[in-house]
Short mmCIF file of C-alpha atoms in Angstrom, two decimals:
data_model
loop_
_atom_site.label_atom_id
_atom_site.label_comp_id
_atom_site.label_asym_id
_atom_site.label_seq_id
_atom_site.Cartn_x
_atom_site.Cartn_y
_atom_site.Cartn_z
CA UNK O 115 -59.56 -122.15 85.54
CA UNK O 116 -58.91 -118.84 87.33
CA UNK O 117 -59.52 -117.77 90.92
CA UNK O 118 -60.63 -114.32 92.03
CA UNK O 119 -60.83 -113.11 95.63
CA UNK O 120 -62.90 -110.10 96.63
CA UNK O 121 -61.96 -109.40 100.23
CA UNK O 122 -63.39 -106.62 102.38
CA UNK O 123 -63.21 -106.07 106.10
CA UNK O 124 -66.46 -107.97 106.70
CA UNK O 125 -66.66 -110.67 104.02
CA UNK O 126 -64.37 -112.43 101.55
CA UNK O 127 -65.67 -114.10 98.39
CA UNK O 128 -63.57 -116.72 96.58
CA UNK O 129 -64.84 -116.93 93.00
CA UNK O 130 -63.94 -119.55 90.39
CA UNK O 131 -63.89 -118.26 86.81
CA UNK O 132 -63.38 -120.09 83.55
CA UNK O 133 -60.66 -119.20 81.02
CA UNK O 134 -62.88 -116.46 79.58
CA UNK O 135 -63.63 -114.86 82.93
CA UNK O 136 -67.12 -116.29 83.24
CA UNK O 137 -68.48 -117.08 86.69
CA UNK O 138 -68.54 -120.75 87.66
CA UNK O 139 -69.02 -120.93 91.44
CA UNK O 140 -67.99 -119.27 94.68
CA UNK O 141 -67.72 -119.65 98.42
CA UNK O 142 -67.62 -117.01 101.17
CA UNK O 143 -65.96 -116.60 104.53
CA UNK O 144 -64.96 -113.92 107.03
CA UNK O 145 -63.16 -110.97 105.48
CA UNK O 146 -60.20 -108.94 106.64
CA UNK O 147 -58.36 -105.71 106.05
CA UNK O 148 -54.67 -106.45 105.53
CA UNK O 149 -53.77 -103.22 107.32
CA UNK O 150 -55.20 -104.55 110.57
CA UNK O 151 -55.18 -108.38 110.37
CA UNK O 152 -52.06 -110.33 111.34
CA UNK O 153 -50.66 -113.28 109.39
CA UNK O 154 -52.26 -115.81 111.69
CA UNK O 155 -55.76 -114.44 111.16
CA UNK O 156 -55.27 -114.20 107.39
CA UNK O 157 -53.84 -117.70 107.22
CA UNK O 158 -56.83 -119.18 109.00
CA UNK O 159 -59.20 -117.66 106.44
CA UNK O 160 -57.13 -118.65 103.40
CA UNK O 161 -56.68 -122.17 104.73
CA UNK O 162 -60.45 -122.65 104.90
CA UNK O 163 -60.81 -121.46 101.30
CA UNK O 164 -58.00 -123.78 100.21
CA UNK O 165 -59.95 -126.79 101.45
CA UNK O 166 -62.59 -126.04 98.80
CA UNK O 167 -60.66 -124.32 96.01
CA UNK O 168 -57.79 -126.79 95.87
CA UNK O 169 -57.19 -127.06 92.10
CA UNK O 170 -54.24 -125.73 90.11
CA UNK O 171 -55.21 -122.35 88.62
CA UNK O 172 -53.87 -120.44 85.66
CA UNK O 173 -54.26 -117.12 87.45
CA UNK O 174 -55.18 -116.09 90.98
CA UNK O 175 -56.16 -112.46 91.56
CA UNK O 176 -56.65 -111.26 95.12
CA UNK O 177 -58.43 -107.90 95.36
CA UNK O 178 -58.45 -106.90 98.99
CA UNK O 179 -58.88 -104.11 101.52
CA UNK O 180 -55.51 -102.83 102.67
CA UNK O 181 -53.63 -104.54 99.84
CA UNK O 182 -52.82 -101.31 98.06
CA UNK O 183 -50.01 -100.92 100.57
CA UNK O 184 -47.02 -102.73 98.98
CA UNK O 185 -45.92 -104.32 102.24
CA UNK O 186 -49.41 -105.64 102.96
CA UNK O 187 -49.74 -106.85 99.38
CA UNK O 188 -46.54 -108.83 99.63
CA UNK O 189 -47.62 -110.36 102.96
CA UNK O 190 -50.88 -111.54 101.43
CA UNK O 191 -49.12 -112.85 98.31
CA UNK O 192 -46.72 -114.89 100.43
CA UNK O 193 -49.64 -116.47 102.26
CA UNK O 194 -51.54 -117.17 99.04
CA UNK O 195 -48.47 -118.92 97.64
CA UNK O 196 -48.50 -121.11 100.72
CA UNK O 197 -52.10 -122.28 100.33
CA UNK O 198 -52.85 -122.19 96.58
CA UNK O 199 -51.28 -123.45 93.37
CA UNK O 200 -51.41 -120.96 90.51
CA UNK O 201 -49.21 -120.09 87.55
CA UNK O 202 -49.63 -116.38 88.34
CA UNK O 203 -50.65 -114.68 91.59
CA UNK O 204 -51.67 -111.00 91.52
CA UNK O 205 -52.50 -109.03 94.67
CA UNK O 206 -54.17 -105.65 94.25
CA UNK O 207 -56.23 -103.20 96.26
CA UNK O 208 -59.99 -103.68 96.38
CA UNK O 209 -60.24 -100.28 94.72
CA UNK O 210 -58.16 -101.41 91.73
CA UNK O 211 -60.42 -104.42 91.33
CA UNK O 212 -63.52 -102.23 91.48
CA UNK O 213 -62.11 -99.93 88.78
CA UNK O 214 -61.53 -102.82 86.41
CA UNK O 215 -64.96 -104.37 86.96
CA UNK O 216 -67.02 -101.17 86.92
CA UNK O 217 -65.32 -99.01 84.31
CA UNK O 218 -64.33 -101.40 81.49
CA UNK O 219 -61.47 -99.12 80.48
CA UNK O 220 -63.44 -95.87 80.63
CA UNK O 221 -62.03 -93.07 82.82
CA UNK O 222 -64.10 -92.07 85.84
CA UNK O 223 -64.30 -91.76 89.59
CA UNK O 224 -64.68 -95.02 91.48
CA UNK O 225 -65.73 -95.37 95.10
CA UNK O 226 -66.00 -98.39 97.35
CA UNK O 227 -68.68 -97.90 100.00
CA UNK O 228 -68.76 -100.90 102.29
CA UNK O 229 -67.54 -101.34 105.84
CA UNK O 230 -64.84 -98.84 104.83
CA UNK O 231 -64.66 -96.30 102.03
CA UNK O 232 -62.17 -95.53 99.28
CA UNK O 233 -62.26 -93.10 96.36
CA UNK O 234 -60.05 -92.70 93.31
CA UNK O 235 -59.86 -91.39 89.77
CA UNK O 236 -59.35 -94.12 87.17
CA UNK O 237 -57.73 -93.12 83.89
CA UNK O 238 -58.97 -96.15 81.96
CA UNK O 239 -56.09 -98.44 82.82
CA UNK O 240 -54.75 -97.45 86.23
CA UNK O 241 -55.60 -95.52 89.37
CA UNK O 242 -54.36 -92.02 88.55
CA UNK O 243 -55.33 -90.29 91.79
CA UNK O 244 -56.53 -91.59 95.15
CA UNK O 245 -58.02 -89.77 98.12
CA UNK O 246 -56.51 -90.72 101.51
CA UNK O 247 -59.37 -92.33 103.45
CA UNK O 248 -57.53 -92.22 106.83
CA UNK O 249 -59.34 -95.31 108.10
CA UNK O 250 -62.47 -95.60 110.20
CA UNK O 251 -61.24 -93.59 113.19
CA UNK O 252 -60.25 -90.45 111.26
CA UNK O 253 -62.08 -90.69 107.95
CA UNK O 254 -63.84 -93.26 105.77
CA UNK O 255 -66.62 -90.76 105.14
CA UNK O 256 -69.61 -92.45 103.48
CA UNK O 257 -68.69 -95.92 104.71
CA UNK O 258 -70.90 -98.23 106.72
CA UNK O 259 -68.75 -97.50 109.75
CA UNK O 260 -69.14 -93.74 109.26
CA UNK O 261 -72.93 -94.08 108.95
CA UNK O 262 -73.13 -96.40 111.94
CA UNK O 263 -71.13 -94.02 114.13
CA UNK O 264 -73.66 -91.29 113.41
CA UNK O 265 -76.55 -93.60 114.22
CA UNK O 266 -75.03 -94.91 117.47
CA UNK O 267 -74.17 -91.36 118.54
CA UNK O 268 -77.83 -90.38 118.09
CA UNK O 269 -78.89 -93.46 120.06
CA UNK O 270 -76.56 -92.71 122.97
CA UNK O 271 -77.55 -89.04 123.04
CA UNK O 272 -81.26 -89.89 123.19
CA UNK O 273 -82.06 -88.29 119.83
CA UNK O 274 -83.97 -91.22 118.30
CA UNK O 275 -87.70 -91.78 118.55
CA UNK O 276 -88.76 -94.17 121.36
CA UNK O 277 -90.09 -96.68 118.82
CA UNK O 278 -86.73 -96.69 117.04
CA UNK O 279 -84.87 -97.27 120.31
CA UNK O 280 -87.16 -100.17 121.20
CA UNK O 281 -86.75 -101.73 117.75
CA UNK O 282 -82.96 -101.34 117.81
CA UNK O 283 -82.51 -102.79 121.31
CA UNK O 284 -84.78 -105.70 120.45
CA UNK O 285 -83.18 -106.53 117.09
CA UNK O 286 -79.61 -106.23 118.34
CA UNK O 287 -80.31 -107.67 121.80
CA UNK O 288 -78.46 -104.89 123.60
CA UNK O 289 -79.00 -101.83 125.77
CA UNK O 290 -76.96 -98.68 126.31
CA UNK O 291 -74.42 -100.45 128.53
CA UNK O 292 -73.86 -103.22 125.97
CA UNK O 293 -73.50 -100.69 123.15
CA UNK O 294 -70.78 -98.89 125.09
CA UNK O 295 -69.05 -102.20 125.81
CA UNK O 296 -69.09 -103.11 122.12
CA UNK O 297 -67.52 -99.77 121.24
CA UNK O 298 -64.86 -99.47 123.91
CA UNK O 299 -64.10 -102.98 125.12
CA UNK O 300 -64.93 -105.47 122.36
CA UNK O 301 -62.73 -106.00 119.28
CA UNK O 302 -63.49 -104.45 115.88
CA UNK O 303 -65.95 -101.68 116.82
CA UNK O 304 -65.92 -100.63 113.16
CA UNK O 305 -67.74 -103.85 112.27
CA UNK O 306 -70.30 -103.16 114.99
CA UNK O 307 -70.94 -99.68 113.64
CA UNK O 308 -71.24 -100.85 110.03
CA UNK O 309 -73.57 -103.65 111.12
CA UNK O 310 -76.28 -101.10 111.93
CA UNK O 311 -76.66 -99.77 108.37
CA UNK O 312 -79.35 -102.23 107.30
CA UNK O 313 -81.39 -101.16 110.33
CA UNK O 314 -80.82 -97.51 109.43
CA UNK O 315 -82.06 -98.11 105.90
CA UNK O 316 -85.18 -99.89 107.15
CA UNK O 317 -86.07 -97.16 109.69
CA UNK O 318 -85.04 -93.99 107.87
CA UNK O 319 -88.57 -93.18 106.71
CA UNK O 320 -90.02 -93.53 110.21
CA UNK O 321 -87.37 -91.60 112.15
CA UNK O 322 -86.25 -88.18 110.88
CA UNK O 323 -83.03 -88.33 112.90
CA UNK O 324 -81.87 -91.40 110.98
CA UNK O 325 -82.70 -89.77 107.67
CA UNK O 326 -80.74 -86.68 108.70
CA UNK O 327 -77.79 -88.86 109.75
CA UNK O 328 -77.76 -90.57 106.35
CA UNK O 329 -77.86 -87.26 104.50
CA UNK O 330 -75.05 -85.88 106.67
CA UNK O 331 -72.90 -88.95 106.01
CA UNK O 332 -73.54 -88.74 102.27
CA UNK O 333 -72.64 -85.05 102.24
CA UNK O 334 -69.46 -85.86 104.18
CA UNK O 335 -68.63 -88.45 101.51
CA UNK O 336 -68.87 -85.96 98.67
CA UNK O 337 -67.34 -83.02 100.55
CA UNK O 338 -64.36 -84.78 102.11
CA UNK O 339 -63.69 -87.50 99.56
CA UNK O 340 -65.14 -87.05 96.08
CA UNK O 341 -64.49 -83.32 95.73
CA UNK O 342 -60.82 -83.90 96.58
CA UNK O 343 -60.42 -85.47 93.12
CA UNK O 344 -58.94 -83.01 90.61
CA UNK O 345 -61.66 -81.66 88.28
CA UNK O 346 -64.14 -84.09 89.87
CA UNK O 347 -67.13 -82.64 88.01
CA UNK O 348 -65.66 -83.81 84.70
CA UNK O 349 -66.18 -87.46 85.62
CA UNK O 350 -69.09 -89.75 86.34
CA UNK O 351 -68.81 -91.72 89.58
CA UNK O 352 -69.14 -95.50 89.88
CA UNK O 353 -70.06 -97.09 93.21
CA UNK O 354 -69.17 -100.52 94.54
CA UNK O 355 -70.48 -101.89 97.83
CA UNK O 356 -73.53 -102.51 99.95
CA UNK O 357 -73.81 -98.90 101.14
CA UNK O 358 -74.13 -97.69 97.58
CA UNK O 359 -77.02 -100.11 97.14
CA UNK O 360 -78.80 -99.41 100.44
CA UNK O 361 -78.59 -95.64 100.19
CA UNK O 362 -78.55 -95.00 96.44
CA UNK O 363 -81.41 -92.43 96.50
CA UNK O 364 -79.50 -90.37 99.09
CA UNK O 365 -76.29 -90.70 97.07
CA UNK O 366 -78.08 -89.57 93.92
CA UNK O 367 -79.42 -86.58 95.83
CA UNK O 368 -75.95 -85.77 97.14
CA UNK O 369 -74.32 -86.22 93.73
CA UNK O 370 -76.76 -83.77 92.15
CA UNK O 371 -75.87 -81.18 94.80
CA UNK O 372 -72.21 -81.39 93.77
CA UNK O 373 -72.88 -81.56 90.03
CA UNK O 374 -71.86 -85.22 89.70
CA UNK O 375 -73.54 -88.02 87.74
CA UNK O 376 -73.65 -91.56 89.14
CA UNK O 377 -72.93 -93.92 86.26
CA UNK O 378 -72.84 -97.48 87.53
CA UNK O 379 -73.44 -99.20 90.87
CA UNK O 380 -72.95 -102.75 92.11
CA UNK O 381 -73.38 -104.24 95.55
CA UNK O 382 -70.26 -106.40 95.11
CA UNK O 383 -67.84 -107.79 92.49
CA UNK O 384 -69.49 -111.17 93.05
CA UNK O 385 -72.83 -109.89 91.80
CA UNK O 386 -71.20 -108.38 88.73
CA UNK O 387 -69.35 -111.61 87.92
CA UNK O 388 -72.46 -113.72 88.47
CA UNK O 389 -74.11 -111.75 85.66
CA UNK O 390 -71.30 -112.93 83.36
CA UNK O 391 -72.00 -116.66 83.30
#
């Protein structure tokens, strides 16, 4: 048996595969980005997974946010070795995992659009070129955090329709003061921002300001990330993540503006692997 981890900043899926890579079962827990999480936090998550996935595995592949950094990758590998038994342990970036699952050896552009965002050009076997995302404070255009920041800014500036404000404050059980506390005083404001995207998707048709915010975020994604790829118009783009699923019509609209074709989308690696039973 083999073990595959798909770990983003919000959620981590631990997926058991048979010898032929076919899905068997999975469990989920809190995610993390190795660039921000310390060893103690990562250990707590891996330890919980180890209580369930406690067999000896032929191969363990950990595809995670922040693991493209060699130092972070080694940290995570050391912790995996502590909690799991496997003949081979491979730690890779979440983007590398997305390339392998989406492209099947065909060159193209691959983007992860989840809590964070990442974009690269895949040459059919490796990541040949990657756009610096700069993280949620300075970049991550097109991510859930980027979208949520635009939405919350509109909320705080009084640009949303009264009905939208009422619905948001009711659903999230917060007012202006609590929103500001979550941003400036509570931990992980990026997760708070990205947590508003489902609401944005549900209310975009009833509030023009939300629709405009989505279109702006999508245009930012193509302008500041995708078009930074050399000869980007020569490649189709593949999208992995919940944002690509929620806002696919807007992404298709944005792609057409920049002369790009969207080839394949998936909400998560788990969903792709579940199709291969």
